[in-house]
Coordinates of C-alpha atoms and ligand atoms in Angstrom, one line a residue:
S1 CA 50.2 3.6 -27.3
Y2 CA 47.5 1.1 -27.6
R3 CA 49.3 -1.9 -24.9
K4 CA 49.7 -2.1 -20.9
G5 CA 49.0 1.7 -19.3
G6 CA 48.1 3.2 -22.5
Y7 CA 45.1 4.3 -24.5
H8 CA 42.3 2.4 -24.4
A9 CA 40.7 1.2 -27.7
V10 CA 36.9 1.6 -27.9
R11 CA 34.9 -0.4 -31.5
V12 CA 32.3 1.9 -32.3
G13 CA 29.2 0.4 -30.3
D14 CA 31.2 0.0 -27.5
P15 CA 28.7 0.3 -24.3
F16 CA 30.8 1.7 -20.8
N17 CA 29.3 2.8 -17.5
S18 CA 27.4 -0.2 -17.0
G19 CA 25.9 0.4 -20.6
R20 CA 24.6 4.5 -19.9
Y21 CA 27.4 5.4 -22.6
I22 CA 27.5 4.2 -25.8
A23 CA 31.3 4.5 -28.4
Q24 CA 29.8 6.6 -31.3
R25 CA 33.1 7.5 -33.4
K26 CA 36.4 9.3 -32.5
L27 CA 35.9 12.7 -31.5
G28 CA 40.2 13.7 -31.2
W29 CA 42.8 12.8 -29.4
G30 CA 46.1 14.0 -26.8
E31 CA 48.6 12.9 -25.2
F32 CA 46.6 11.0 -22.4
S33 CA 43.2 10.1 -23.6
T34 CA 41.4 9.3 -26.4
V35 CA 38.0 11.0 -26.9
W36 CA 35.2 10.1 -28.2
L37 CA 31.4 10.8 -29.6
A38 CA 29.5 8.6 -27.1
Y39 CA 25.1 8.1 -27.2
D40 CA 24.1 9.1 -23.4
T41 CA 20.6 6.3 -23.4
Q42 CA 19.6 7.8 -19.9
S43 CA 19.2 11.6 -20.7
S44 CA 19.2 10.6 -24.8
K45 CA 21.7 13.7 -25.2
Y46 CA 25.8 13.0 -27.2
V47 CA 27.9 13.5 -24.4
A48 CA 32.5 13.3 -25.7
L49 CA 33.5 10.3 -23.3
K50 CA 37.6 11.5 -22.6
I51 CA 38.3 7.7 -21.8
Q52 CA 42.7 8.3 -20.1
K53 CA 45.4 6.6 -20.5
S54 CA 44.7 2.9 -17.8
A55 CA 48.9 3.5 -15.9
A56 CA 49.4 5.8 -12.8
Q57 CA 50.4 9.2 -13.7
F58 CA 47.4 9.5 -15.9
A59 CA 45.3 7.9 -13.5
Q60 CA 46.4 10.6 -11.6
A61 CA 46.4 13.5 -13.9
A62 CA 42.8 12.1 -15.2
L63 CA 41.6 12.3 -11.4
H64 CA 42.9 15.7 -10.9
E65 CA 41.2 17.1 -14.5
I66 CA 37.9 15.9 -13.3
E67 CA 38.6 17.5 -9.1
V68 CA 39.5 21.2 -11.5
L69 CA 35.7 20.8 -13.7
S70 CA 33.6 19.7 -10.9
I71 CA 34.7 23.1 -9.2
I72 CA 33.9 24.7 -12.7
T73 CA 30.7 22.9 -13.4
N74 CA 29.6 22.8 -9.7
G75 CA 29.9 26.6 -10.2
D76 CA 28.1 27.8 -13.3
P77 CA 24.8 25.8 -12.9
S78 CA 23.1 27.5 -15.4
N79 CA 26.2 26.3 -17.9
S80 CA 27.1 30.4 -18.9
N81 CA 30.2 30.6 -18.6
C82 CA 32.4 30.0 -21.8
V83 CA 34.2 26.7 -20.4
V84 CA 33.4 22.9 -21.0
Q85 CA 31.1 21.0 -18.8
L86 CA 31.5 17.7 -16.5
I87 CA 28.7 15.2 -16.9
D88 CA 29.8 12.8 -15.2
H89 CA 33.0 10.2 -14.5
F90 CA 32.9 6.7 -14.3
K91 CA 36.0 3.6 -14.3
H92 CA 36.2 1.5 -17.6
A93 CA 38.9 -1.9 -16.9
G94 CA 39.8 -2.8 -20.4
P95 CA 43.0 -5.6 -21.0
N96 CA 45.5 -3.0 -20.8
G97 CA 44.0 -1.9 -17.2
Q98 CA 41.2 0.8 -15.3
H99 CA 40.7 3.5 -17.7
H100 CA 39.6 6.6 -16.3
C101 CA 36.6 8.2 -17.8
M102 CA 35.1 11.9 -18.8
V103 CA 31.8 12.0 -19.8
L104 CA 31.8 16.1 -21.0
E105 CA 29.7 17.9 -23.4
F106 CA 29.6 17.3 -26.5
L107 CA 31.0 20.5 -28.6
G108 CA 32.1 21.1 -31.9
D109 CA 35.3 21.8 -34.1
S110 CA 37.6 23.6 -32.0
L111 CA 40.0 27.0 -33.5
L112 CA 43.1 25.2 -34.4
R113 CA 40.6 23.7 -37.3
L114 CA 39.2 27.3 -38.2
I115 CA 41.6 28.5 -38.8
R116 CA 42.1 26.2 -41.3
Y117 CA 39.2 26.0 -42.7
N118 CA 40.3 29.4 -43.2
R119 CA 43.3 28.3 -44.7
Y120 CA 44.9 30.5 -42.4
K121 CA 43.8 33.6 -44.0
G122 CA 42.5 35.0 -40.8
L123 CA 38.5 36.0 -40.4
K124 CA 37.0 38.4 -40.2
L125 CA 37.3 41.0 -37.0
S126 CA 33.7 40.7 -36.2
K127 CA 34.2 37.2 -35.8
V128 CA 36.9 37.7 -34.2
K129 CA 35.1 39.8 -31.9
E130 CA 32.4 37.4 -30.9
I131 CA 35.4 34.9 -30.2
C132 CA 37.5 37.2 -27.9
K133 CA 34.9 37.7 -26.1
C134 CA 33.6 33.9 -25.2
I135 CA 37.2 33.3 -23.8
L136 CA 37.5 36.0 -21.7
T137 CA 34.4 35.2 -20.0
G138 CA 35.4 31.9 -19.5
L139 CA 39.1 33.1 -18.3
D140 CA 36.7 35.6 -15.7
Y141 CA 34.5 33.2 -14.5
L142 CA 38.2 30.3 -13.9
H143 CA 40.9 33.6 -12.7
R144 CA 38.0 35.3 -10.5
E145 CA 35.6 33.2 -9.4
L146 CA 37.6 29.8 -9.0
G147 CA 40.6 31.3 -8.4
I148 CA 42.0 28.5 -11.7
I149 CA 45.0 29.5 -14.0
H150 CA 44.0 27.5 -17.1
T151 CA 47.9 27.3 -18.3
D152 CA 46.7 25.7 -21.5
L153 CA 45.5 27.9 -23.4
K154 CA 45.2 27.6 -27.1
P155 CA 43.1 27.2 -30.5
E156 CA 43.4 23.9 -30.5
N157 CA 42.0 24.1 -26.7
I158 CA 38.7 26.0 -27.4
L159 CA 36.1 24.4 -28.8
L160 CA 33.2 26.1 -31.0
V161 CA 29.7 25.2 -30.0
S162 CA 27.9 23.9 -32.5
T163 CA 24.2 26.5 -33.1
I164 CA 22.0 23.3 -34.4
D165 CA 22.5 21.8 -30.8
P166 CA 22.3 18.0 -31.3
A167 CA 22.2 17.6 -27.8
K168 CA 18.4 18.8 -28.0
D169 CA 17.0 16.5 -29.5
P170 CA 18.4 13.5 -31.3
I171 CA 15.7 12.0 -31.5
R172 CA 13.5 14.5 -33.3
S173 CA 15.7 15.6 -35.7
G174 CA 15.7 12.2 -37.2
L175 CA 19.1 10.4 -35.4
K176 CA 19.7 6.9 -35.2
P177 CA 21.6 6.9 -32.7
I178 CA 24.1 3.1 -32.6
I179 CA 23.2 1.3 -29.8
E180 CA 24.8 -2.2 -29.9
R181 CA 27.9 -3.1 -30.7
P182 CA 28.7 -5.1 -34.2
E183 CA 29.4 -7.8 -34.6
C184 CA 32.3 -9.6 -34.4
N185 CA 34.3 -10.5 -37.3
L186 CA 34.4 -13.6 -36.1
N187 CA 37.7 -14.7 -38.8
G188 CA 39.8 -12.9 -36.6
G189 CA 41.2 -11.0 -38.7
S190 CA 42.5 -7.8 -39.2
T191 CA 39.7 -6.9 -42.0
M192 CA 36.2 -5.6 -40.3
S193 CA 33.6 -7.0 -40.6
I194 CA 30.7 -5.7 -43.4
I195 CA 28.6 -5.0 -40.6
E196 CA 31.0 -3.0 -38.7
K197 CA 32.3 -1.3 -41.7
K198 CA 28.5 0.1 -42.4
L199 CA 27.6 1.2 -38.8
K200 CA 31.2 3.3 -38.8
R201 CA 29.9 4.6 -41.8
R202 CA 26.4 5.9 -39.7
A203 CA 27.7 6.7 -37.4
R204 CA 30.0 9.5 -39.8
N205 CA 26.5 10.3 -41.6
A206 CA 24.9 10.8 -38.4
V207 CA 27.1 12.8 -36.7
A208 CA 27.7 15.7 -39.6
K209 CA 23.4 15.2 -40.5
I210 CA 23.9 16.2 -36.5
S211 CA 26.5 19.1 -37.2
G212 CA 24.9 20.4 -40.1
S213 CA 26.4 22.5 -42.6
K214 CA 27.6 25.4 -39.8
A215 CA 30.4 25.4 -37.1
S216 CA 30.9 21.9 -36.3
M217 CA 32.5 18.9 -36.8
G218 CA 34.1 19.9 -39.6
V219 CA 31.9 22.0 -41.2
A220 CA 33.6 25.0 -40.0
V221 CA 33.6 26.5 -43.6
T222 CA 30.0 26.7 -45.0
K223 CA 29.5 25.7 -49.1
S224 CA 30.2 29.8 -49.8
G225 CA 33.1 29.6 -48.3
R226 CA 32.0 32.2 -45.6
C227 CA 33.2 31.4 -42.7
L228 CA 30.1 31.1 -39.8
D229 CA 28.7 33.8 -41.8
G230 CA 25.3 34.5 -40.2
I231 CA 26.7 32.4 -36.9
D232 CA 26.6 33.4 -33.6
V233 CA 30.2 32.4 -32.8
R234 CA 29.8 31.2 -29.4
C235 CA 32.6 29.1 -27.8
K236 CA 34.3 27.4 -24.9
V237 CA 36.9 26.4 -22.6
V238 CA 38.2 23.1 -22.5
D239 CA 41.2 21.0 -21.3
F240 CA 41.7 21.1 -18.0
G241 CA 44.5 18.5 -17.2
N242 CA 47.1 22.0 -16.6
A243 CA 45.2 23.8 -14.9
C244 CA 46.4 24.5 -11.9
W245 CA 45.4 26.9 -8.5
A246 CA 47.3 30.7 -8.0
D247 CA 47.9 29.0 -4.6
K248 CA 48.9 25.9 -5.6
R249 CA 51.0 25.5 -8.2
F250 CA 52.2 22.5 -9.7
A251 CA 55.1 22.7 -12.8
E252 CA 57.7 25.8 -13.1
E253 CA 56.9 25.0 -16.7
I254 CA 53.3 25.3 -17.9
Q255 CA 52.0 26.4 -21.3
T256 CA 52.6 25.3 -24.8
R257 CA 55.9 26.9 -26.3
Q258 CA 54.3 29.8 -28.4
Y259 CA 51.9 30.7 -26.3
R260 CA 54.2 31.0 -23.0
A261 CA 54.8 34.4 -21.1
P262 CA 58.4 35.4 -20.8
E263 CA 58.4 35.5 -17.2
V264 CA 57.1 30.9 -17.0
I265 CA 60.6 31.4 -19.9
L266 CA 62.6 33.6 -17.1
R267 CA 61.1 31.5 -14.2
S268 CA 60.3 34.8 -12.5
G269 CA 57.0 33.0 -10.9
Y270 CA 52.7 34.0 -12.7
S271 CA 49.9 34.1 -11.3
F272 CA 47.3 34.7 -13.4
T273 CA 48.0 37.0 -16.5
V274 CA 49.7 34.0 -17.7
D275 CA 46.1 32.6 -19.8
M276 CA 45.7 36.3 -20.2
W277 CA 49.4 36.4 -22.8
S278 CA 48.4 33.5 -24.4
F279 CA 44.8 34.9 -24.8
A280 CA 47.0 37.8 -26.5
C281 CA 48.5 34.7 -29.1
T282 CA 45.1 32.9 -29.7
A283 CA 43.4 36.7 -30.9
F284 CA 45.9 37.9 -32.7
E285 CA 46.7 34.1 -34.2
L286 CA 42.7 34.0 -35.4
A287 CA 42.9 37.9 -37.1
T288 CA 46.3 36.8 -38.9
G289 CA 46.1 33.1 -39.2
D290 CA 49.4 33.0 -37.8
M291 CA 51.4 32.3 -34.6
M292 CA 52.1 35.6 -33.2
F293 CA 55.9 33.3 -32.1
A294 CA 57.3 30.4 -33.7
P295 CA 60.3 30.9 -32.1
K296 CA 63.0 28.4 -33.3
E297 CA 66.4 27.3 -32.1
G298 CA 69.3 28.5 -34.6
Q299 CA 73.7 29.2 -34.5
G300 CA 74.8 29.4 -31.3
F301 CA 71.8 30.5 -29.1
G302 CA 68.3 27.8 -27.9
E303 CA 64.5 28.5 -29.0
D304 CA 64.5 30.5 -25.3
E305 CA 66.2 33.2 -26.6
D306 CA 64.9 33.1 -30.2
H307 CA 61.2 33.5 -28.3
L308 CA 62.5 36.7 -25.7
A309 CA 64.3 38.6 -28.9
L310 CA 61.0 37.8 -31.3
M311 CA 59.3 39.8 -28.3
M312 CA 61.6 42.9 -28.1
E313 CA 61.5 43.1 -31.7
L314 CA 57.6 42.8 -31.7
L315 CA 57.1 44.5 -28.6
G316 CA 60.1 46.8 -28.1
K317 CA 62.0 46.5 -25.1
M318 CA 62.3 44.4 -22.0
P319 CA 62.8 46.6 -19.4
R320 CA 66.0 45.6 -17.6
K321 CA 64.3 44.7 -13.7
I322 CA 61.8 42.4 -15.1
A323 CA 64.3 40.9 -18.0
I324 CA 67.3 39.6 -14.6
G325 CA 64.4 38.6 -12.4
G326 CA 63.5 35.1 -12.9
A327 CA 65.9 32.2 -11.9
R328 CA 67.4 31.5 -15.3
S329 CA 67.8 35.4 -17.0
K330 CA 71.3 34.5 -16.4
D331 CA 71.2 32.3 -19.1
F332 CA 69.8 34.5 -21.7
F333 CA 70.9 38.1 -20.6
D334 CA 73.8 40.0 -19.5
R335 CA 73.8 42.5 -16.3
H336 CA 72.4 46.1 -19.1
G337 CA 69.2 43.4 -19.7
D338 CA 70.9 42.3 -23.5
L339 CA 70.8 39.1 -25.0
K340 CA 73.7 37.3 -24.6
R341 CA 73.2 35.7 -28.2
I342 CA 71.2 37.7 -30.2
R343 CA 72.7 41.0 -30.9
R344 CA 70.4 42.4 -33.8
L345 CA 67.0 43.1 -33.1
K346 CA 64.9 44.3 -35.4
F347 CA 62.0 46.0 -34.6
W348 CA 59.4 45.4 -35.9
P349 CA 56.0 47.4 -33.7
L350 CA 52.6 45.4 -33.7
D351 CA 50.6 48.2 -35.8
R352 CA 52.5 48.7 -38.5
M353 CA 53.4 44.6 -39.0
L354 CA 49.6 44.5 -39.4
V355 CA 49.7 46.6 -42.5
D356 CA 52.6 45.8 -43.7
R357 CA 52.5 41.8 -43.6
Y358 CA 48.1 41.1 -43.5
S359 CA 47.1 43.9 -45.5
F360 CA 44.9 45.7 -41.8
S361 CA 44.0 49.1 -42.8
E362 CA 45.2 51.5 -40.0
T363 CA 42.3 52.3 -38.5
D364 CA 41.9 48.2 -37.9
A365 CA 45.6 48.4 -37.1
K366 CA 45.4 51.2 -34.4
E367 CA 42.8 49.8 -32.3
F368 CA 44.0 45.7 -32.3
A369 CA 46.7 46.7 -31.8
E370 CA 45.7 49.0 -28.8
F371 CA 43.7 46.1 -27.7
L372 CA 46.4 43.5 -27.3
C373 CA 49.4 45.6 -26.7
P374 CA 49.0 45.9 -22.6
L375 CA 48.3 42.1 -22.9
L376 CA 51.2 41.9 -23.5
D377 CA 53.1 43.3 -21.2
F378 CA 56.3 42.5 -20.3
T379 CA 55.6 43.5 -16.6
P380 CA 52.7 40.4 -15.7
A381 CA 51.0 42.6 -12.6
K382 CA 50.3 45.6 -15.3
R383 CA 48.6 43.5 -17.8
P384 CA 44.5 44.1 -18.3
T385 CA 42.4 40.9 -16.2
A386 CA 40.1 39.2 -18.3
E387 CA 37.3 41.7 -16.7
Q388 CA 38.9 45.1 -17.7
C389 CA 39.9 43.4 -21.0
L390 CA 35.7 42.4 -21.7
Q391 CA 35.5 46.8 -20.5
H392 CA 37.7 47.3 -23.6
S393 CA 35.7 49.3 -26.6
W394 CA 37.5 47.2 -29.4
L395 CA 35.0 44.4 -28.1
N396 CA 31.9 46.5 -28.4
M397 CA 32.7 48.4 -32.0
R398 CA 31.6 47.8 -35.2
D399 CA 34.4 47.0 -37.7
S400 CA 35.6 49.8 -40.3
I401 CA 33.5 48.5 -43.5
H402 CA 37.1 48.3 -45.3
K403 CA 38.4 45.7 -43.4
E404 CA 34.7 43.8 -44.4
S405 CA 35.7 44.2 -47.8
T406 CA 38.9 42.8 -47.6
N407 CA 38.3 39.8 -46.2
D408 CA 35.4 39.1 -48.5
A409 CA 37.8 39.3 -51.0
N410 CA 40.2 36.6 -49.4
M411 CA 37.9 34.7 -49.2
E412 CA 37.0 34.6 -52.8
S413 CA 39.2 31.8 -53.6
L414 CA 37.9 29.7 -50.1
D415 CA 36.0 26.9 -52.6
A416 CA 39.4 25.3 -54.5
G417 CA 41.2 25.8 -51.0
M418 CA 37.7 23.8 -49.2
N419 CA 38.6 20.9 -51.6
K420 CA 41.5 20.5 -51.4
L421 CA 41.6 20.2 -48.3
Q422 CA 38.5 17.9 -48.8
L423 CA 40.0 15.1 -50.6
K424 CA 42.9 15.4 -48.3
V425 CA 40.4 14.7 -45.4
G426 CA 38.6 12.6 -47.1
K427 CA 41.4 10.2 -48.0
Ligands
ADP501 P1 44.4 16.4 -24.5 O1 44.3 17.0 -22.6 O2 44.9 15.0 -24.1 O3 44.7 17.1 -24.7 P2 41.8 17.1 -24.5 O4 40.5 17.2 -23.7 O5 42.4 18.3 -24.8 O6 43.0 15.9 -24.6 O7 40.8 17.2 -26.0 C1 41.3 16.1 -27.0 C2 41.2 16.5 -28.0 O8 39.3 15.5 -28.1 C3 40.5 17.9 -28.5 O9 41.5 18.3 -29.6 C4 39.3 18.0 -29.1 O10 39.6 17.4 -30.9 C5 38.5 16.4 -28.8 N1 37.6 17.3 -27.8 C6 38.1 17.5 -26.3 N2 36.8 17.6 -25.6 C7 35.7 18.0 -26.4 C8 34.1 18.1 -26.5 N3 33.4 18.0 -25.1 N4 33.6 17.8 -28.0 C9 34.1 17.6 -28.8 N5 35.2 17.1 -28.6 C10 35.8 17.2 -28.3
MG502 MG1 44.5 19.2 -25.2

């Protein structure tokens, strides 16, 4: 995709916005963009530089995201709402065209990577609660104060906030940011020059150093294998490329498949409560390591119908009025509100599943299910708001000792797993 209209190729040391930002290291990428760690020479801080592909549709999407991010940032001057902040934006001309660039505050690993580092075993419930509080704080701000629906909430789009803040004083922490572009390889070959290799390594080490051994940049799990122990688990919601307003929606099909609400599949219209559905799916995944719904198409039925079947197996039958009320209802349901092709459902209620499959204690299972199930109400208007959710006793309750010790046992084999992971990642 590094061609006309596509990604902008970046090299370590490349300057942006008249030399204010210097590229340090690639952090990640999405369908529309690449994201780089950059050094802001004006503020002496590290930032995340999101560089959009240049073609017209991407440029338009970037302008939309910049608009949403500006509103989010302007409405939160104290930066306390668990949503990423926009620092700057500008256009950058490259060989593939004009690229819109967003400068965002620099954050750490996504929750998806955190789940992976835990070898899909699930986090301690005390950590799940901390993370849930942050996500809900973000959603409450977006929904209630700004009228914004995120529409793509999922573990990948929630990033941890590093407890060691590299932005505060990168210089005093002994870091040397790269501020000059390395020499070009004069041979014109594809091999990197030695100095470029050196600088790349230095950038990597620098990042490892600023993130320390804690919750950032690929080190979400400490050497002892205790995930996030003793760390204040803060996180922020990112990726506003698909966000919309409750009174100004753009797409009918929203959300990533596994986090998609039933009313979106049925085309019954949607509002803020679609984010609450995705939030519940995310909380379940944090606690168990598994996706709540992973639909697959099968013989004689599609992915959508399987998805609806999985929902009903876990949550009970969908009320007939809801089932037949959407523009696409007839594709899946008969007039009685039964699925057309998947006739036999195996009911396995959430609290039972938490005990039987995930070895939760009866009490933990009951309490967690009581927190999640209202968020997964088939009637969207019945789902609690983020504000109401923040008041829920589960979030303000201490965990039972039993669960803590069960999870500690789970963590014991983590060192071995981490070693394997590092071997894979390192190559
Ligand atoms: P897209 O819209 O293309 O999916 P995202 O905004 O989700 O782009 O960013 C893509 C990836 O870049 C993220 O999954 C994450 O790994 C990384 N990233 C994005 N924003 C930041 C940030 N503020 N700090 C650190 N990494 C980030
Ligand atoms: Mg994304």
